[in-house]
mmCIF file of C-alpha atoms and ligand atoms in Angstrom:
data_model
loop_
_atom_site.group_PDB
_atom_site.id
_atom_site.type_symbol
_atom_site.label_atom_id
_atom_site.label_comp_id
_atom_site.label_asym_id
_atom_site.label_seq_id
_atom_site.Cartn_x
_atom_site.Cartn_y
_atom_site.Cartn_z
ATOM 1 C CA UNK A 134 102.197 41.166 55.569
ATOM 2 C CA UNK A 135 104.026 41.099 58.829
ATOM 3 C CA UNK A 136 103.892 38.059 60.422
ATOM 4 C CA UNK A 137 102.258 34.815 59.397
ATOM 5 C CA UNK A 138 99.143 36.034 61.608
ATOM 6 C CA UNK A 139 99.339 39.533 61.477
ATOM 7 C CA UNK A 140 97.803 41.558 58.325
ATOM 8 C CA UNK A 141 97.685 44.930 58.405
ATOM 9 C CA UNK A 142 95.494 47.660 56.618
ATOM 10 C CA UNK A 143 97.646 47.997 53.505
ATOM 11 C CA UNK A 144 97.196 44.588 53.210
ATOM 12 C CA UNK A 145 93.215 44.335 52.663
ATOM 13 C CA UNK A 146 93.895 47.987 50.885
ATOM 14 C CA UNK A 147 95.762 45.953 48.298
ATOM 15 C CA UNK A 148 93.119 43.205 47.909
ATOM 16 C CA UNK A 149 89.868 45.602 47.885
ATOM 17 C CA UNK A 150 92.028 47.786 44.973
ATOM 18 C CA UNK A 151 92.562 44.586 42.816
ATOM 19 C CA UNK A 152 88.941 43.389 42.797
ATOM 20 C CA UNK A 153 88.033 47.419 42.171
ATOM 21 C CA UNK A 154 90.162 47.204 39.038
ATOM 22 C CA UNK A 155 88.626 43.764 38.140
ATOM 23 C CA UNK A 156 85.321 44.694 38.586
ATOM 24 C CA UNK A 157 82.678 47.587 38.030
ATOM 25 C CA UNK A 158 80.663 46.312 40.357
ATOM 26 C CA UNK A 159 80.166 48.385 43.897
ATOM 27 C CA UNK A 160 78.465 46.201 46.665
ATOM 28 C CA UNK A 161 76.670 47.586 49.294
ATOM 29 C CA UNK A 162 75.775 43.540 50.722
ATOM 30 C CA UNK A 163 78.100 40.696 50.934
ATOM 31 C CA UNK A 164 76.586 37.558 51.632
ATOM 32 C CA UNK A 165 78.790 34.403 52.598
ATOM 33 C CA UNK A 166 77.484 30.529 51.951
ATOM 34 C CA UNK A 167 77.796 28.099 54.411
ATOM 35 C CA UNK A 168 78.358 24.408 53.817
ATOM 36 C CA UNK A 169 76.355 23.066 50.536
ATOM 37 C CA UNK A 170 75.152 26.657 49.748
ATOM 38 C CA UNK A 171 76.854 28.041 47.437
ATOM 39 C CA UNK A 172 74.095 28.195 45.224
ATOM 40 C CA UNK A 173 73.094 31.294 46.848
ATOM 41 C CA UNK A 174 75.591 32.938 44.438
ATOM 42 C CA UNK A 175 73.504 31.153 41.006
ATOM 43 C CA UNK A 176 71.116 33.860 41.646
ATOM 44 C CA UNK A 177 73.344 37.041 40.942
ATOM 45 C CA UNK A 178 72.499 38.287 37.786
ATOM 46 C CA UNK A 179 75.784 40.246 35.462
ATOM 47 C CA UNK A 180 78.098 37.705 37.333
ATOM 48 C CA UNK A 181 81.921 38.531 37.553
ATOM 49 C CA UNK A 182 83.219 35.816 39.602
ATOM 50 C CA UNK A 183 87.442 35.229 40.884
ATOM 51 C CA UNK A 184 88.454 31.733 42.362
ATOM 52 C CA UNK A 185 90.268 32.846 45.120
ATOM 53 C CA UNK A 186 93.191 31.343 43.828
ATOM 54 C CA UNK A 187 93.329 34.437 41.698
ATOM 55 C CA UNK A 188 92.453 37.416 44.126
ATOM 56 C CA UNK A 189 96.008 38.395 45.762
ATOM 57 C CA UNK A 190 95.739 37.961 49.882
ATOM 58 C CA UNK A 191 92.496 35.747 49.227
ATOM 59 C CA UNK A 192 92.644 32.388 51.870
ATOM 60 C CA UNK A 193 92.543 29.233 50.078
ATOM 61 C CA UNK A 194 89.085 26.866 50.494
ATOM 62 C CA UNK A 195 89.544 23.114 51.137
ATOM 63 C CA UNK A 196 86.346 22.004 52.783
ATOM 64 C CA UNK A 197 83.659 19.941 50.754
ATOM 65 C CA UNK A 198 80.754 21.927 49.740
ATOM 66 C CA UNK A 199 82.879 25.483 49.599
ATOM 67 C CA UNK A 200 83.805 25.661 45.537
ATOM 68 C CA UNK A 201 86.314 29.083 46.782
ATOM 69 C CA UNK A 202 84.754 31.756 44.681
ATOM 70 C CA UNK A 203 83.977 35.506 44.784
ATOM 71 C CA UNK A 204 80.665 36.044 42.979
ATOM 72 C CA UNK A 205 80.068 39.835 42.072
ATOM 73 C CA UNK A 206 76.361 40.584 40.423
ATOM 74 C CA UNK A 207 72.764 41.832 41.207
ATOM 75 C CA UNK A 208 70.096 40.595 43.200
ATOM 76 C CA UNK A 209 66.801 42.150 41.686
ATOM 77 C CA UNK A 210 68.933 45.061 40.861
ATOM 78 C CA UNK A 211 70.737 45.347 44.247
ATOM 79 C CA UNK A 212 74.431 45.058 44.009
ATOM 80 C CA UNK A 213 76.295 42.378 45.652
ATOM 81 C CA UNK A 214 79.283 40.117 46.642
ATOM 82 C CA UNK A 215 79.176 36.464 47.546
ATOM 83 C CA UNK A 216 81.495 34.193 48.750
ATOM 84 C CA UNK A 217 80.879 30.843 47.390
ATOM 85 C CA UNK A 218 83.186 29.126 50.073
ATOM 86 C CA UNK A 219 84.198 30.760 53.629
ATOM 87 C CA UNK A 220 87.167 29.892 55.685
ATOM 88 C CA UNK A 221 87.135 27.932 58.984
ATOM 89 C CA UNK A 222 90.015 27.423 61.488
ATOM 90 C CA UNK A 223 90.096 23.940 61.700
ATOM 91 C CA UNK A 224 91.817 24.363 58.253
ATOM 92 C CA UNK A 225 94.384 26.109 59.480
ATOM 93 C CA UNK A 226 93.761 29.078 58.912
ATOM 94 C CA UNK A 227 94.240 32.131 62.031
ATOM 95 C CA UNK A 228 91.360 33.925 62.784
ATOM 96 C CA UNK A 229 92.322 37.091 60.896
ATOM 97 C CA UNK A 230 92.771 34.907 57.765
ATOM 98 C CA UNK A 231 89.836 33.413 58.164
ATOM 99 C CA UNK A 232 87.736 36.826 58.293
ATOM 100 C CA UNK A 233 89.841 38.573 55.893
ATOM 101 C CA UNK A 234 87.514 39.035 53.178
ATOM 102 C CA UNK A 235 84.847 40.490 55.508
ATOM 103 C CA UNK A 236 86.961 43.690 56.166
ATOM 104 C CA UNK A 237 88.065 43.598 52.550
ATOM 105 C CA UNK A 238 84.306 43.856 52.089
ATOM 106 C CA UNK A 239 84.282 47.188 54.292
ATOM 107 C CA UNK A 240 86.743 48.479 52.002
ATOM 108 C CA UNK A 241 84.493 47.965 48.969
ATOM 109 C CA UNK A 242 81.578 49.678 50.291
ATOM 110 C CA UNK A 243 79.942 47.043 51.459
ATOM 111 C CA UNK A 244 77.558 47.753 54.474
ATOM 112 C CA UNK A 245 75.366 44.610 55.224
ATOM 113 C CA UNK A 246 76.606 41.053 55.722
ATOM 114 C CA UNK A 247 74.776 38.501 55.261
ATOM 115 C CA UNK A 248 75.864 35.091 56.610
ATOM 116 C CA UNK A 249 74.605 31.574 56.361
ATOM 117 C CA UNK A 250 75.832 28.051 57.791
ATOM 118 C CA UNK A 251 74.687 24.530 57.965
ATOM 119 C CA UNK A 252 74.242 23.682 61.733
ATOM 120 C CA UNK A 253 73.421 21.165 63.615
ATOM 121 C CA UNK A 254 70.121 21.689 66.389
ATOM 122 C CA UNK A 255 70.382 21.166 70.111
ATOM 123 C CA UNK A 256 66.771 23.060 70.634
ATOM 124 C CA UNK A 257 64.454 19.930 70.954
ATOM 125 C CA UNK A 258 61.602 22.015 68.761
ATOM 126 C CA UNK A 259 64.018 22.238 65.678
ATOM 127 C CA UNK A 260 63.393 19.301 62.668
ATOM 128 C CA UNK A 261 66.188 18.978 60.354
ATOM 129 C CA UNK A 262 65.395 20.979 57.107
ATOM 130 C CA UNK A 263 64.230 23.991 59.719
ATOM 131 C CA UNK A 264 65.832 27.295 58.658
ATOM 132 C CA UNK A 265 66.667 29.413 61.377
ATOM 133 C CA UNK A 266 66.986 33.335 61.880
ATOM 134 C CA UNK A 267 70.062 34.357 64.060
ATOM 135 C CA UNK A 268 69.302 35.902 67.237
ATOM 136 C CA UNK A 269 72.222 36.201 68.887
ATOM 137 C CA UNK A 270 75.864 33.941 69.228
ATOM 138 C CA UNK A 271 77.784 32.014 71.689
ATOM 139 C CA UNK A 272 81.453 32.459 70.778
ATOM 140 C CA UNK A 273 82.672 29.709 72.779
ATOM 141 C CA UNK A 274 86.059 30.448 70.954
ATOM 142 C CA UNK A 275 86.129 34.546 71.441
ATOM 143 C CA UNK A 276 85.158 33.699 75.223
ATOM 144 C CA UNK A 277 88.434 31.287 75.706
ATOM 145 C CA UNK A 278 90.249 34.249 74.267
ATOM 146 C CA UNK A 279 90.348 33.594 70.696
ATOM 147 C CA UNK A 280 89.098 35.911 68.736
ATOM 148 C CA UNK A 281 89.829 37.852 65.230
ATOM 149 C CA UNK A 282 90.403 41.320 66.654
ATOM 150 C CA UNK A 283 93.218 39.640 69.519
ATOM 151 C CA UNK A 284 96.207 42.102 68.765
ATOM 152 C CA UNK A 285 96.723 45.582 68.245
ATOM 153 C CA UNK A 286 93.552 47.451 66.944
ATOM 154 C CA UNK A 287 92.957 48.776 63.589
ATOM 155 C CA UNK A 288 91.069 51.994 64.580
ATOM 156 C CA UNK A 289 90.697 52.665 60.989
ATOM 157 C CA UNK A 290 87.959 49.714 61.052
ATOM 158 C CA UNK A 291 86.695 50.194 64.979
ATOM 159 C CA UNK A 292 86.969 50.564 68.561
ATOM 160 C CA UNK A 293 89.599 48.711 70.757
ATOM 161 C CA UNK A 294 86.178 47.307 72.793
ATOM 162 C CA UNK A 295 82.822 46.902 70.311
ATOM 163 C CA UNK A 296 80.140 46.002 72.061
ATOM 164 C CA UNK A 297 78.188 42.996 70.405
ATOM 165 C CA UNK A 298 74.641 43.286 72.405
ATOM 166 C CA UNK A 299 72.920 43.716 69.315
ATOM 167 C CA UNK A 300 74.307 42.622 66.436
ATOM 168 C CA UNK A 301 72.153 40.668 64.110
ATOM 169 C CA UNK A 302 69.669 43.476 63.101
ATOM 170 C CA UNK A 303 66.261 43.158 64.509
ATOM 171 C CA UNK A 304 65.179 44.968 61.626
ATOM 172 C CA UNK A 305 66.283 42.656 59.398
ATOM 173 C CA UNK A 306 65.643 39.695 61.223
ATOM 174 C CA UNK A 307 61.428 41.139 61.436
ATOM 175 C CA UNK A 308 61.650 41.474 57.800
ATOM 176 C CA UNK A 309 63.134 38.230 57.325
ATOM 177 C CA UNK A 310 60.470 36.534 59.343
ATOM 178 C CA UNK A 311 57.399 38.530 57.578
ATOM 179 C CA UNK A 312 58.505 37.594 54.334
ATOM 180 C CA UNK A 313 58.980 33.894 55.519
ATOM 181 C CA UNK A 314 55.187 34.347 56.089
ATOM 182 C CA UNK A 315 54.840 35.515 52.769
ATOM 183 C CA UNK A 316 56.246 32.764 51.145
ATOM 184 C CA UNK A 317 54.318 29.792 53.417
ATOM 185 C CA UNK A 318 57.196 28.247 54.961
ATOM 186 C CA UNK A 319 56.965 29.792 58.752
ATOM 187 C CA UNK A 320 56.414 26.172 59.708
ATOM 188 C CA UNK A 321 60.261 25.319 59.123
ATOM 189 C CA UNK A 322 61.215 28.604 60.247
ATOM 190 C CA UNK A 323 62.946 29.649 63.595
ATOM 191 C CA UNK A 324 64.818 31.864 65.530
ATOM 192 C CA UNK A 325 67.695 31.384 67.704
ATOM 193 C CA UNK A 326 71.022 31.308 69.353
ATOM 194 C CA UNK A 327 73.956 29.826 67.540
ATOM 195 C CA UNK A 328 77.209 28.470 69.308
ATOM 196 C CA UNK A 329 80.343 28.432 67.235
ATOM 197 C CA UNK A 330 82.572 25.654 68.260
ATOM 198 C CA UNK A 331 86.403 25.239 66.705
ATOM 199 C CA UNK A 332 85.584 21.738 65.196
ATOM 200 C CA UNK A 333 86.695 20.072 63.133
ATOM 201 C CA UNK A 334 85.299 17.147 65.265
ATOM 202 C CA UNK A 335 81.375 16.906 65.805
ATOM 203 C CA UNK A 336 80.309 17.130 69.284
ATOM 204 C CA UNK A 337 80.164 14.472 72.168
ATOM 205 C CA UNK A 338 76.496 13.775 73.683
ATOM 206 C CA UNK A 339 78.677 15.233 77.192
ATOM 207 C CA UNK A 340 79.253 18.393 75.384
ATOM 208 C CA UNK A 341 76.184 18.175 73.338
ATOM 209 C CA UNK A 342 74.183 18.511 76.722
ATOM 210 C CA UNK A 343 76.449 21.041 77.632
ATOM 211 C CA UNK A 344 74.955 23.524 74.677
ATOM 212 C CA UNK A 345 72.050 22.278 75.601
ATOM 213 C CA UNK A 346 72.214 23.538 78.999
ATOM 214 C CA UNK A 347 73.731 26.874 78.482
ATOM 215 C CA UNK A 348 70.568 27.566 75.976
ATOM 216 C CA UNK A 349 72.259 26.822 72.376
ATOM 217 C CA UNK A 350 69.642 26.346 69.733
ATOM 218 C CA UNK A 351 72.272 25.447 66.707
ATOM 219 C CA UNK A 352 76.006 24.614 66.486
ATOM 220 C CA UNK A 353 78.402 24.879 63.983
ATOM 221 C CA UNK A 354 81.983 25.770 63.107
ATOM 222 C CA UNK A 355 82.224 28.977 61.661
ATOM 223 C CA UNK A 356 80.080 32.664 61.509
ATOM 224 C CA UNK A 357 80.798 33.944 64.806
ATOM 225 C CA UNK A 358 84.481 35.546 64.098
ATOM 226 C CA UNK A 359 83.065 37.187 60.251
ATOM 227 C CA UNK A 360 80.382 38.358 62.267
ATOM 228 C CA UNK A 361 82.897 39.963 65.257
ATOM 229 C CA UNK A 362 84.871 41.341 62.671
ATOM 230 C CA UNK A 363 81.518 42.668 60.573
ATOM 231 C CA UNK A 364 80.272 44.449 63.373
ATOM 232 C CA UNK A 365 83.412 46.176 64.425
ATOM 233 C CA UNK A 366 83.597 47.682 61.399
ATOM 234 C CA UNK A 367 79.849 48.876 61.884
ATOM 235 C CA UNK A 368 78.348 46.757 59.429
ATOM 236 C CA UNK A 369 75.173 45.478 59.379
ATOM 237 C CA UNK A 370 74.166 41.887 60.128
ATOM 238 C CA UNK A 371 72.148 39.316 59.300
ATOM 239 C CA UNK A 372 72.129 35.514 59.758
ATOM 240 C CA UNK A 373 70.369 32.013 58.649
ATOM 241 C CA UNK A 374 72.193 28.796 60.166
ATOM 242 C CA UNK A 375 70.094 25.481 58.273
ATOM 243 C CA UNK A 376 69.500 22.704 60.328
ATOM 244 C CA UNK A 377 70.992 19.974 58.971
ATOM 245 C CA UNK A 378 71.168 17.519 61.768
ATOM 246 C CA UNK A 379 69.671 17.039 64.787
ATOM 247 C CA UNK A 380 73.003 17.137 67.467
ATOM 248 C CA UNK A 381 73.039 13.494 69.436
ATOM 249 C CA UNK A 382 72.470 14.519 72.903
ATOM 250 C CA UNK A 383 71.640 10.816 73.978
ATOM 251 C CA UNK A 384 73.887 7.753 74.537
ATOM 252 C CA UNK A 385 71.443 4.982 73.393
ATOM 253 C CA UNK A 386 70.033 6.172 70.185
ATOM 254 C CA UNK A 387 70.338 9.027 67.576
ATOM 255 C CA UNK A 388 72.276 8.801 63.883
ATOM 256 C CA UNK A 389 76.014 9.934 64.325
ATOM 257 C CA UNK A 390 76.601 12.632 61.892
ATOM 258 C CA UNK A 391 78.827 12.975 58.958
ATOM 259 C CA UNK A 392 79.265 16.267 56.446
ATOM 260 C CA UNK A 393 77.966 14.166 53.656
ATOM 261 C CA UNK A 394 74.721 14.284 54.950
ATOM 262 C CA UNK A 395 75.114 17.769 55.801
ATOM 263 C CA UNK A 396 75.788 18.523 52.069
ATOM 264 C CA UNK A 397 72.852 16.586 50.934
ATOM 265 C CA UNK A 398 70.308 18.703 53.544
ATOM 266 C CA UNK A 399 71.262 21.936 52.213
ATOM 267 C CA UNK A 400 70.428 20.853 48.556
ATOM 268 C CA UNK A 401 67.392 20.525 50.179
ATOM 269 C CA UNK A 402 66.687 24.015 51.401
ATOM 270 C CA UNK A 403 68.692 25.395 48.551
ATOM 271 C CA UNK A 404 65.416 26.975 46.834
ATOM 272 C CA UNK A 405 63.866 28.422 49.977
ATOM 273 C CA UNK A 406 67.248 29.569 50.849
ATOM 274 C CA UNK A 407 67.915 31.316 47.646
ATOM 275 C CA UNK A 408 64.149 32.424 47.612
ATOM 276 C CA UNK A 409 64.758 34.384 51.060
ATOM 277 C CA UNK A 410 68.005 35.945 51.089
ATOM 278 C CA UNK A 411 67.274 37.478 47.485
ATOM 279 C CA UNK A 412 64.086 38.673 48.356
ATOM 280 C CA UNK A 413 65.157 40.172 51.450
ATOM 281 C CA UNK A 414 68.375 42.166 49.838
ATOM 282 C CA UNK A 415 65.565 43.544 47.307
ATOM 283 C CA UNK A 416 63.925 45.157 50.160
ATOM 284 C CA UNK A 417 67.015 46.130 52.240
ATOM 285 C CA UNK A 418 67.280 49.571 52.458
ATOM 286 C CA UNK A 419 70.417 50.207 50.657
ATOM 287 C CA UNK A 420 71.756 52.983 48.692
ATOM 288 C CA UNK A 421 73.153 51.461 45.490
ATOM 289 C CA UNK A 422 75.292 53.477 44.166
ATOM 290 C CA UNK A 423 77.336 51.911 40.995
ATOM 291 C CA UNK A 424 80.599 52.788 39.580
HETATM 292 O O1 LIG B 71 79.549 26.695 59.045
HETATM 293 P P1 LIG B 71 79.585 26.149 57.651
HETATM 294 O O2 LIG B 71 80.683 26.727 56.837
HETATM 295 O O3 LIG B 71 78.242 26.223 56.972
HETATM 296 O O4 LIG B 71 79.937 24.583 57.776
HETATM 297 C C1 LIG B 71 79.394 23.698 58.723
HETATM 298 O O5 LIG B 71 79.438 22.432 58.127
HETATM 299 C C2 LIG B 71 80.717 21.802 58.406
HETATM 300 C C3 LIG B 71 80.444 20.454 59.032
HETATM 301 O O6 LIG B 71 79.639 19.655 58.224
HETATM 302 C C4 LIG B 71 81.440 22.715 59.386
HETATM 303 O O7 LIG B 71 82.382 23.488 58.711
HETATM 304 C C5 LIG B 71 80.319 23.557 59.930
HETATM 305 O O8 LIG B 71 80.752 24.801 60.425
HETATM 306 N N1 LIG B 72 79.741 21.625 65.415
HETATM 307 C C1 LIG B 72 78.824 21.238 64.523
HETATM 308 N N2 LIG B 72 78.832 21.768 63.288
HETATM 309 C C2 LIG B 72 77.902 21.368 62.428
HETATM 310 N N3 LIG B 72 77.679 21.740 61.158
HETATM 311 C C3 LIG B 72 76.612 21.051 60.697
HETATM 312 N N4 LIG B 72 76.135 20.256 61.649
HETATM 313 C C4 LIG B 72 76.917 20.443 62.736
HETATM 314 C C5 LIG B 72 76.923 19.882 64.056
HETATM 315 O O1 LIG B 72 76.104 19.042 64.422
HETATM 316 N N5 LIG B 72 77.891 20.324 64.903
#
């Protein structure tokens, strides 16, 4: 590594060839958990799984509700990576550190990402337990002029200026939604925008109205830079925030929120959850080539 912030190519190079040589698995998806979801992961079947304490380069995890584990296995026979735990920067982490394993992903083969998040709903429609498909982001972060690809560019991974007007798939995102239908449960499904915000502190009701206003749908601290970083490097995206609060955009009532209760909403949705993403990498249109 160079500096503290700066990590070069040889530097995911090294961390792709150790999990190579650890594993004979070859993903073609990565999927990352948000808060409380890590039992996305339970589903893989021939698991081979590294606490990132283990995988040279890896970030550390220290938030609740992220156990810090890479899951390789198969979803119905489609090969994939998970990250049981993601990294936010409120930890302390830069913004290259904490989208790190995404590009080591690229280097693996990987070419869809799927994320998820807990989140908490400005739209006035949304109920908490809703699950909602990713639209489109507000990177409040990336617009103040912090954002993961800041320094010199890799070209090796993409352009100096990506364009991001359509990054979470449609494709995906129709298929998503039609097997929703399938499975009964379009009545706690939506689709929307979602703001990242640095955190770690939950929002005022002043900035809470703010969101509001500039047409957020969900909030939460994280998925915007992995999905900067994912699309630069021309993968494919799709994303699920749960709604696991309603955001308090009053001054005179409304339940203050806590992660606790964020946790305990996403055990939940867990089945759903679990129920959609693997059905959805079963039908991705992916060329699974193994080892
Ligand atoms: O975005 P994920 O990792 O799901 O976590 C969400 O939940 C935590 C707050 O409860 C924050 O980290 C927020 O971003
Ligand atoms: N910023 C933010 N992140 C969250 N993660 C889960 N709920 C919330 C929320 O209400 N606000």
């Amino acid at each position: 590594m160079h500096s503290k912030d700066q990590i070069c190519h040889e530097d995911y190079q090294r961390t792709a060839s150790w999990l190579l040589s650890h594993t004979e698995h070859r993903p073609k998806v990565a999927i990352i958990c948000g808060s409380g979801l890590g039992m996305l992961a339970d589903a893989l079947k021939c698991q081979d799984s590294f606490p990132y304490s283990d995988i040279p380069g890896f970030p550390q995890s220290t938030v609740q509700g992220h156990a810090g584990r890479l899951v390789f296995g198969e979803l119905k026979g489609k090969t994939c990576v998970c990250m049981q735990g993601r990294f936010h920067m409120y930890e302390g982490h830069s913004l290259s550190k904490t989208t790190f394993p995404v590009r080591v992903f690229k280097l693996l083969g990987v070419e869809t990402l799927v994320v998820t998040n807990a989140a908490g709903s400005l739209a006035d429609s949304y109920q908490v337990g809703d699950i909602m498909i990713i639209k489109d982001h507000i990177n409040v972060l990336g617009l103040a002029g912090l954002n993961p690809l800041n320094g010199p560019n890799d070209d090796k991974f993409g352009p100096r200026f990506p364009p991001m007007s359509c990054v979470y798939d449609k494709d995906l995102r129709k298929m998503a939604f039609d097997l929703c239908k399938s499975m009964g449960v379009t009545q706690f499904v939506q689709e929307g925008v979602y703001c990242m915000v640095g955190g770690p502190n939950f929002e005022t009701v002043a900035e809470a109205r703010l969101l509001h206003r500039l047409g957020v749908d969900a909030v939460g601290m994280s998925t915007a830079p992995e999905v900067v970083v994912a699309s630069h490097c021309g993968m494919r995206v799709f994303g699920l925030s749960l709604i696991t609060n309603k955001v308090v955009k009053s001054y005179d009532d409304g339940e203050p929120v806590n992660h606790e209760a964020v946790l305990e909403v996403s055990k939940l949705r867990s089945q759903t959850l679990q129920s959609l993403v693997t059905e959805l990498v079963s039908q991705m249109d992916i060329n699974n080539n193994t080892a």
